[in-house]
């Protein structure tokens, strides 16, 4: 588990960046720029995918910040399949051009973690929440609210990384995981939470407030 200051390029991507840059450099030296342009474009894509900029975290203790960069694809009342309760669900879809580090939405203790194998359908689809490979955290805030944060793999994503376990403490905005190459994050909050975003809004991990806890 890592806190900021953190490298601008996520450590999860160091090997990928090094490999693609090495290939592009090799093609440039062995052939010519005209042949190497395609490989440099791939290297630039990989570099931007693994960028991991620091973020300013709101100080409001009731604020629930976005756990991921991306676009809001759901704000709805539904069942929380992990805590068996009615909840307010937020879903953030990350495409391949978004930052893919995941941040804690609240201050709290990790009470439980669940990992489920599954499919890899398009993460923008509602059924991805229950059918895709996913990793869920139950976080209890310092004020006693229960929050469920779920990393969901996508059509291209094949690797969910989570660096916390039951018993760990998280601070709002703290980096706790990463998902490679397109995915989504679901957040289940108490029904008393007040939404601050709507479907279609662009959000940024650790800095955009999704809701306020009642």
Short mmCIF file of N, CA, C and O in Angstrom, two decimals, residues 24-129:
data_model
loop_
_atom_site.label_atom_id
_atom_site.label_comp_id
_atom_site.label_asym_id
_atom_site.label_seq_id
_atom_site.Cartn_x
_atom_site.Cartn_y
_atom_site.Cartn_z
N UNK A 24 10.59 0.37 -29.24
CA UNK A 24 10.57 1.51 -30.14
C UNK A 24 11.98 2.03 -30.42
O UNK A 24 12.32 2.37 -31.56
N UNK A 25 12.82 2.06 -29.41
CA UNK A 25 14.21 2.49 -29.59
C UNK A 25 14.96 1.52 -30.49
O UNK A 25 15.72 1.93 -31.38
N UNK A 26 14.75 0.23 -30.27
CA UNK A 26 15.40 -0.78 -31.09
C UNK A 26 15.04 -0.68 -32.55
O UNK A 26 15.90 -0.77 -33.43
N UNK A 27 13.73 -0.47 -32.82
CA UNK A 27 13.28 -0.33 -34.21
C UNK A 27 13.87 0.94 -34.83
O UNK A 27 14.27 0.94 -36.00
N UNK A 28 13.94 2.01 -34.05
CA UNK A 28 14.51 3.26 -34.55
C UNK A 28 15.97 3.08 -34.95
O UNK A 28 16.42 3.55 -36.01
N UNK A 29 16.73 2.39 -34.12
CA UNK A 29 18.16 2.19 -34.39
C UNK A 29 18.38 1.20 -35.53
O UNK A 29 19.33 1.34 -36.32
N UNK A 30 17.52 0.19 -35.62
CA UNK A 30 17.71 -0.85 -36.62
C UNK A 30 17.17 -0.47 -37.99
O UNK A 30 17.67 -0.95 -39.01
N UNK A 31 16.14 0.38 -38.00
CA UNK A 31 15.52 0.74 -39.27
C UNK A 31 15.57 2.26 -39.46
O UNK A 31 16.61 2.82 -39.66
N UNK A 32 14.42 2.89 -39.38
CA UNK A 32 14.34 4.34 -39.54
C UNK A 32 13.10 4.84 -38.81
O UNK A 32 12.24 4.07 -38.40
N UNK A 33 13.02 6.18 -38.65
CA UNK A 33 11.89 6.77 -37.94
C UNK A 33 10.56 6.39 -38.57
O UNK A 33 9.57 6.19 -37.88
N UNK A 34 10.54 6.32 -39.89
CA UNK A 34 9.28 5.99 -40.57
C UNK A 34 8.73 4.64 -40.11
O UNK A 34 7.52 4.45 -39.97
N UNK A 35 9.64 3.69 -39.88
CA UNK A 35 9.23 2.37 -39.42
C UNK A 35 8.93 2.35 -37.92
O UNK A 35 8.17 1.52 -37.42
N UNK A 36 9.54 3.28 -37.20
CA UNK A 36 9.45 3.26 -35.73
C UNK A 36 8.26 4.05 -35.18
O UNK A 36 7.93 3.91 -34.00
N UNK A 37 7.63 4.90 -36.01
CA UNK A 37 6.56 5.77 -35.50
C UNK A 37 5.46 4.97 -34.81
O UNK A 37 4.98 5.34 -33.72
N UNK A 38 5.04 3.87 -35.43
CA UNK A 38 3.97 3.05 -34.84
C UNK A 38 4.35 2.57 -33.45
O UNK A 38 3.54 2.61 -32.52
N UNK A 39 5.59 2.14 -33.28
CA UNK A 39 6.04 1.62 -31.98
C UNK A 39 6.16 2.74 -30.94
O UNK A 39 5.90 2.53 -29.75
N UNK A 40 6.53 3.95 -31.39
CA UNK A 40 6.59 5.08 -30.46
C UNK A 40 5.17 5.50 -30.03
O UNK A 40 4.96 5.92 -28.89
N UNK A 41 4.20 5.37 -30.93
CA UNK A 41 2.82 5.67 -30.56
C UNK A 41 2.32 4.70 -29.49
O UNK A 41 1.61 5.09 -28.56
N UNK A 42 2.69 3.43 -29.64
CA UNK A 42 2.32 2.45 -28.62
C UNK A 42 2.97 2.81 -27.29
O UNK A 42 2.33 2.75 -26.22
N UNK A 43 4.24 3.18 -27.32
CA UNK A 43 4.95 3.56 -26.09
C UNK A 43 4.30 4.77 -25.43
O UNK A 43 4.15 4.81 -24.20
N UNK A 44 3.89 5.75 -26.23
CA UNK A 44 3.22 6.93 -25.68
C UNK A 44 1.88 6.58 -25.07
O UNK A 44 1.49 7.11 -24.02
N UNK A 45 1.14 5.67 -25.73
CA UNK A 45 -0.14 5.22 -25.18
C UNK A 45 0.05 4.55 -23.83
O UNK A 45 -0.68 4.83 -22.87
N UNK A 46 1.03 3.66 -23.74
CA UNK A 46 1.29 2.96 -22.48
C UNK A 46 1.72 3.97 -21.41
O UNK A 46 1.29 3.88 -20.25
N UNK A 47 2.53 4.93 -21.78
CA UNK A 47 2.99 5.95 -20.83
C UNK A 47 1.82 6.74 -20.27
O UNK A 47 1.72 6.94 -19.05
N UNK A 48 0.89 7.17 -21.13
CA UNK A 48 -0.25 7.95 -20.64
C UNK A 48 -1.20 7.08 -19.82
O UNK A 48 -1.82 7.56 -18.88
N UNK A 49 -1.31 5.80 -20.16
CA UNK A 49 -2.21 4.93 -19.41
C UNK A 49 -1.76 4.79 -17.96
O UNK A 49 -2.59 4.76 -17.04
N UNK A 50 -0.46 4.72 -17.74
CA UNK A 50 0.05 4.48 -16.40
C UNK A 50 0.43 5.77 -15.66
O UNK A 50 1.09 5.71 -14.62
N UNK A 51 0.00 6.92 -16.16
CA UNK A 51 0.26 8.15 -15.41
C UNK A 51 -0.51 8.11 -14.09
O UNK A 51 -1.59 7.52 -14.02
N UNK A 52 0.04 8.72 -13.08
CA UNK A 52 -0.55 8.61 -11.74
C UNK A 52 -0.35 9.93 -10.98
O UNK A 52 0.45 9.99 -10.04
N UNK A 53 -1.04 10.99 -11.37
CA UNK A 53 -0.80 12.31 -10.78
C UNK A 53 -1.34 12.42 -9.36
O UNK A 53 -2.35 11.78 -9.02
N UNK A 54 -0.69 13.24 -8.52
CA UNK A 54 -1.22 13.49 -7.18
C UNK A 54 -2.49 14.33 -7.29
O UNK A 54 -2.70 15.05 -8.27
N UNK A 55 -3.34 14.23 -6.29
CA UNK A 55 -4.61 14.95 -6.30
C UNK A 55 -4.84 15.67 -4.96
O UNK A 55 -4.44 15.18 -3.91
N UNK A 56 -5.53 16.81 -5.03
CA UNK A 56 -5.94 17.52 -3.82
C UNK A 56 -7.21 16.85 -3.30
O UNK A 56 -8.18 16.66 -4.05
N UNK A 57 -7.22 16.48 -2.01
CA UNK A 57 -8.34 15.76 -1.41
C UNK A 57 -9.19 16.72 -0.58
O UNK A 57 -8.65 17.43 0.28
N UNK A 58 -10.51 16.79 -0.80
CA UNK A 58 -11.38 17.66 0.00
C UNK A 58 -11.27 17.34 1.49
O UNK A 58 -11.13 16.17 1.88
N UNK A 59 -11.34 18.37 2.32
CA UNK A 59 -11.17 18.19 3.76
C UNK A 59 -12.48 17.92 4.50
O UNK A 59 -12.45 17.54 5.67
N UNK A 60 -13.62 18.10 3.85
CA UNK A 60 -14.92 17.86 4.49
C UNK A 60 -15.01 16.42 4.96
O UNK A 60 -14.94 15.49 4.15
N UNK A 61 -15.19 16.16 6.26
CA UNK A 61 -15.22 14.79 6.77
C UNK A 61 -16.41 13.98 6.27
O UNK A 61 -16.38 12.74 6.32
N UNK A 62 -17.45 14.65 5.77
CA UNK A 62 -18.62 13.95 5.25
C UNK A 62 -18.52 13.65 3.75
O UNK A 62 -19.39 12.98 3.19
N UNK A 63 -17.49 14.16 3.11
CA UNK A 63 -17.35 14.00 1.66
C UNK A 63 -16.95 12.57 1.30
O UNK A 63 -16.08 11.97 1.92
N UNK A 64 -17.61 12.04 0.29
CA UNK A 64 -17.24 10.74 -0.29
C UNK A 64 -16.64 11.05 -1.66
O UNK A 64 -17.34 11.52 -2.56
N UNK A 65 -15.34 10.81 -1.82
CA UNK A 65 -14.68 11.17 -3.07
C UNK A 65 -14.71 10.00 -4.05
O UNK A 65 -14.88 8.84 -3.67
N UNK A 66 -14.54 10.33 -5.31
CA UNK A 66 -14.55 9.29 -6.33
C UNK A 66 -13.36 8.37 -6.15
O UNK A 66 -12.23 8.83 -5.96
N UNK A 67 -13.57 7.06 -6.22
CA UNK A 67 -12.45 6.11 -6.12
C UNK A 67 -11.69 5.95 -7.43
O UNK A 67 -10.67 5.26 -7.48
N UNK A 68 -12.19 6.58 -8.51
CA UNK A 68 -11.56 6.40 -9.82
C UNK A 68 -11.83 7.60 -10.71
O UNK A 68 -12.77 8.35 -10.50
N UNK A 69 -10.96 7.75 -11.71
CA UNK A 69 -11.21 8.71 -12.78
C UNK A 69 -12.19 8.09 -13.78
O UNK A 69 -12.19 6.86 -13.96
N UNK A 70 -12.98 8.92 -14.44
CA UNK A 70 -13.84 8.37 -15.48
C UNK A 70 -15.16 9.11 -15.60
O UNK A 70 -15.25 10.30 -15.28
N UNK A 71 -16.17 8.40 -16.04
CA UNK A 71 -17.50 8.95 -16.28
C UNK A 71 -18.52 8.20 -15.42
O UNK A 71 -18.48 6.96 -15.34
N UNK A 72 -19.42 8.94 -14.80
CA UNK A 72 -20.46 8.32 -13.97
C UNK A 72 -21.48 7.66 -14.89
O UNK A 72 -22.07 8.31 -15.76
N UNK A 73 -21.68 6.36 -14.70
CA UNK A 73 -22.64 5.63 -15.54
C UNK A 73 -23.86 5.15 -14.74
O UNK A 73 -24.81 4.63 -15.33
N UNK A 74 -23.84 5.34 -13.42
CA UNK A 74 -25.01 4.95 -12.62
C UNK A 74 -25.03 5.72 -11.32
O UNK A 74 -24.00 5.88 -10.65
N UNK A 75 -26.19 6.23 -10.97
CA UNK A 75 -26.50 6.77 -9.64
C UNK A 75 -27.90 6.26 -9.35
O UNK A 75 -28.88 6.76 -9.91
N UNK A 76 -28.01 5.26 -8.50
CA UNK A 76 -29.31 4.61 -8.34
C UNK A 76 -29.43 3.91 -6.99
O UNK A 76 -28.43 3.56 -6.37
N UNK A 77 -30.66 3.72 -6.59
CA UNK A 77 -30.95 2.93 -5.39
C UNK A 77 -31.03 1.46 -5.81
O UNK A 77 -31.75 1.11 -6.75
N UNK A 78 -30.29 0.62 -5.12
CA UNK A 78 -30.26 -0.79 -5.49
C UNK A 78 -29.80 -1.62 -4.30
O UNK A 78 -29.52 -1.06 -3.22
N UNK A 79 -29.70 -2.93 -4.49
CA UNK A 79 -29.22 -3.81 -3.42
C UNK A 79 -27.70 -3.87 -3.42
O UNK A 79 -27.08 -3.99 -4.48
N UNK A 80 -27.11 -3.76 -2.25
CA UNK A 80 -25.68 -3.98 -2.08
C UNK A 80 -25.49 -5.48 -1.90
O UNK A 80 -25.87 -6.04 -0.87
N UNK A 81 -24.91 -6.17 -2.89
CA UNK A 81 -24.81 -7.64 -2.80
C UNK A 81 -23.78 -8.13 -1.78
O UNK A 81 -23.75 -9.33 -1.49
N UNK A 82 -23.00 -7.23 -1.23
CA UNK A 82 -21.94 -7.62 -0.29
C UNK A 82 -22.40 -7.48 1.16
O UNK A 82 -22.13 -8.35 1.99
N UNK A 83 -23.10 -6.39 1.46
CA UNK A 83 -23.58 -6.17 2.83
C UNK A 83 -25.05 -6.47 2.99
O UNK A 83 -25.62 -6.26 4.07
N UNK A 84 -25.69 -6.96 1.91
CA UNK A 84 -27.10 -7.38 1.97
C UNK A 84 -27.99 -6.27 2.53
O UNK A 84 -28.67 -6.42 3.54
N UNK A 85 -27.99 -5.15 1.86
CA UNK A 85 -28.78 -3.98 2.30
C UNK A 85 -29.20 -3.19 1.07
O UNK A 85 -28.65 -3.35 -0.02
N UNK A 86 -30.18 -2.32 1.24
CA UNK A 86 -30.51 -1.34 0.22
C UNK A 86 -29.48 -0.22 0.31
O UNK A 86 -29.11 0.21 1.41
N UNK A 87 -29.02 0.25 -0.83
CA UNK A 87 -27.95 1.24 -0.83
C UNK A 87 -28.09 2.18 -2.02
O UNK A 87 -28.85 1.93 -2.96
N UNK A 88 -27.34 3.27 -1.95
CA UNK A 88 -27.23 4.20 -3.06
C UNK A 88 -25.94 3.85 -3.81
O UNK A 88 -24.86 3.89 -3.25
N UNK A 89 -26.11 3.47 -5.08
CA UNK A 89 -24.97 2.97 -5.86
C UNK A 89 -24.48 4.03 -6.85
O UNK A 89 -25.27 4.64 -7.58
N UNK A 90 -23.16 4.22 -6.88
CA UNK A 90 -22.50 5.04 -7.88
C UNK A 90 -21.56 4.14 -8.67
O UNK A 90 -20.82 3.34 -8.08
N UNK A 91 -21.56 4.28 -9.99
CA UNK A 91 -20.63 3.52 -10.82
C UNK A 91 -19.84 4.48 -11.69
O UNK A 91 -20.42 5.37 -12.34
N UNK A 92 -18.52 4.31 -11.70
CA UNK A 92 -17.63 5.14 -12.51
C UNK A 92 -16.93 4.24 -13.52
O UNK A 92 -16.24 3.29 -13.14
N UNK A 93 -17.11 4.55 -14.81
CA UNK A 93 -16.49 3.77 -15.87
C UNK A 93 -15.19 4.43 -16.30
O UNK A 93 -15.15 5.62 -16.60
N UNK A 94 -14.11 3.64 -16.35
CA UNK A 94 -12.80 4.12 -16.77
C UNK A 94 -12.50 3.58 -18.16
O UNK A 94 -12.47 2.36 -18.35
N UNK A 95 -12.24 4.47 -19.13
CA UNK A 95 -11.78 3.99 -20.42
C UNK A 95 -10.26 3.95 -20.44
O UNK A 95 -9.60 4.28 -19.44
N UNK A 96 -9.67 3.55 -21.55
CA UNK A 96 -8.22 3.34 -21.59
C UNK A 96 -7.43 4.64 -21.52
O UNK A 96 -6.20 4.62 -21.39
N UNK A 97 -8.13 5.79 -21.59
CA UNK A 97 -7.42 7.08 -21.52
C UNK A 97 -7.51 7.71 -20.14
O UNK A 97 -6.97 8.79 -19.91
N UNK A 98 -8.20 7.06 -19.21
CA UNK A 98 -8.30 7.57 -17.84
C UNK A 98 -7.15 7.07 -16.99
O UNK A 98 -6.54 6.04 -17.28
N UNK A 99 -6.88 7.79 -15.89
CA UNK A 99 -5.95 7.31 -14.87
C UNK A 99 -6.60 6.11 -14.19
O UNK A 99 -7.79 6.13 -13.86
N UNK A 100 -5.83 5.05 -13.94
CA UNK A 100 -6.41 3.81 -13.43
C UNK A 100 -6.02 3.47 -12.00
O UNK A 100 -6.28 2.36 -11.53
N UNK A 101 -5.38 4.39 -11.29
CA UNK A 101 -5.17 4.19 -9.86
C UNK A 101 -6.51 4.32 -9.15
O UNK A 101 -7.35 5.13 -9.53
N UNK A 102 -6.71 3.52 -8.12
CA UNK A 102 -7.93 3.58 -7.32
C UNK A 102 -7.62 4.14 -5.95
O UNK A 102 -6.60 3.81 -5.34
N UNK A 103 -8.51 5.02 -5.47
CA UNK A 103 -8.31 5.72 -4.20
C UNK A 103 -9.48 5.46 -3.24
O UNK A 103 -10.60 5.22 -3.68
N UNK A 104 -9.18 5.49 -1.96
CA UNK A 104 -10.24 5.27 -0.98
C UNK A 104 -11.24 6.42 -1.00
O UNK A 104 -10.85 7.58 -0.97
N UNK A 105 -12.54 6.11 -1.01
CA UNK A 105 -13.54 7.17 -1.05
C UNK A 105 -13.75 7.86 0.29
O UNK A 105 -14.29 8.97 0.34
N UNK A 106 -13.34 7.21 1.40
CA UNK A 106 -13.60 7.75 2.74
C UNK A 106 -12.44 7.41 3.68
O UNK A 106 -11.58 6.59 3.35
N UNK A 107 -12.47 8.04 4.86
CA UNK A 107 -11.59 7.63 5.96
C UNK A 107 -12.28 6.47 6.67
O UNK A 107 -13.47 6.55 6.99
N UNK A 108 -11.54 5.40 6.93
CA UNK A 108 -12.18 4.31 7.66
C UNK A 108 -11.32 3.07 7.77
O UNK A 108 -10.17 3.03 7.32
N UNK A 109 -11.91 2.05 8.40
CA UNK A 109 -11.26 0.75 8.59
C UNK A 109 -11.80 -0.25 7.58
O UNK A 109 -13.02 -0.31 7.34
N UNK A 110 -10.92 -1.05 7.01
CA UNK A 110 -11.36 -2.13 6.12
C UNK A 110 -11.84 -3.28 6.98
O UNK A 110 -11.07 -3.92 7.69
N UNK A 111 -13.15 -3.55 6.93
CA UNK A 111 -13.74 -4.61 7.74
C UNK A 111 -13.66 -5.98 7.05
O UNK A 111 -13.55 -7.01 7.70
N UNK A 112 -13.76 -5.98 5.71
CA UNK A 112 -13.73 -7.24 4.99
C UNK A 112 -13.35 -6.97 3.54
O UNK A 112 -13.54 -5.86 3.02
N UNK A 113 -12.79 -7.96 2.87
CA UNK A 113 -12.46 -7.88 1.45
C UNK A 113 -12.92 -9.16 0.78
O UNK A 113 -12.78 -10.25 1.34
N UNK A 114 -13.47 -9.03 -0.42
CA UNK A 114 -13.95 -10.19 -1.17
C UNK A 114 -13.41 -10.13 -2.59
O UNK A 114 -13.44 -9.08 -3.23
N UNK A 115 -12.94 -11.27 -3.08
CA UNK A 115 -12.52 -11.36 -4.48
C UNK A 115 -13.38 -12.41 -5.18
O UNK A 115 -13.59 -13.51 -4.64
N UNK A 116 -13.88 -12.07 -6.36
CA UNK A 116 -14.73 -12.98 -7.12
C UNK A 116 -14.18 -13.11 -8.54
O UNK A 116 -13.98 -12.11 -9.22
N UNK A 117 -13.96 -14.36 -8.96
CA UNK A 117 -13.64 -14.58 -10.37
C UNK A 117 -14.89 -14.34 -11.20
O UNK A 117 -16.00 -14.45 -10.72
N UNK A 118 -14.69 -14.01 -12.47
CA UNK A 118 -15.85 -13.76 -13.29
C UNK A 118 -15.49 -13.54 -14.74
O UNK A 118 -14.37 -13.83 -15.18
N UNK A 119 -16.45 -12.98 -15.48
CA UNK A 119 -16.28 -12.74 -16.91
C UNK A 119 -15.57 -11.41 -17.14
O UNK A 119 -15.15 -10.73 -16.20
N UNK A 120 -15.48 -11.03 -18.41
CA UNK A 120 -14.83 -9.76 -18.77
C UNK A 120 -15.66 -9.05 -19.83
O UNK A 120 -15.17 -8.67 -20.88
N UNK A 121 -16.97 -8.87 -19.54
CA UNK A 121 -17.83 -8.13 -20.48
C UNK A 121 -17.54 -6.65 -20.35
O UNK A 121 -16.84 -6.19 -19.43
N UNK A 122 -18.06 -5.87 -21.28
CA UNK A 122 -17.85 -4.42 -21.28
C UNK A 122 -18.23 -3.84 -19.91
O UNK A 122 -19.36 -3.99 -19.46
N UNK A 123 -17.28 -3.16 -19.27
CA UNK A 123 -17.50 -2.64 -17.92
C UNK A 123 -18.51 -1.52 -17.87
O UNK A 123 -18.99 -1.15 -16.79
N UNK A 124 -18.86 -0.95 -19.01
CA UNK A 124 -19.88 0.11 -19.04
C UNK A 124 -21.29 -0.45 -18.89
O UNK A 124 -22.23 0.29 -18.60
N UNK A 125 -21.45 -1.76 -19.07
CA UNK A 125 -22.77 -2.38 -18.97
C UNK A 125 -23.13 -2.67 -17.53
O UNK A 125 -22.28 -3.07 -16.73
N UNK A 126 -24.41 -2.47 -17.15
CA UNK A 126 -24.82 -2.72 -15.76
C UNK A 126 -24.52 -4.13 -15.27
O UNK A 126 -24.17 -4.33 -14.09
N UNK A 127 -24.63 -5.14 -16.14
CA UNK A 127 -24.41 -6.52 -15.70
C UNK A 127 -22.97 -6.79 -15.29
O UNK A 127 -22.68 -7.79 -14.62
N UNK A 128 -22.04 -5.90 -15.64
CA UNK A 128 -20.63 -6.09 -15.26
C UNK A 128 -20.47 -6.10 -13.75
O UNK A 128 -19.56 -6.76 -13.23
N UNK A 129 -21.32 -5.38 -13.03
CA UNK A 129 -21.21 -5.30 -11.57
C UNK A 129 -21.30 -6.65 -10.90
O UNK A 129 -20.70 -6.88 -9.85
#
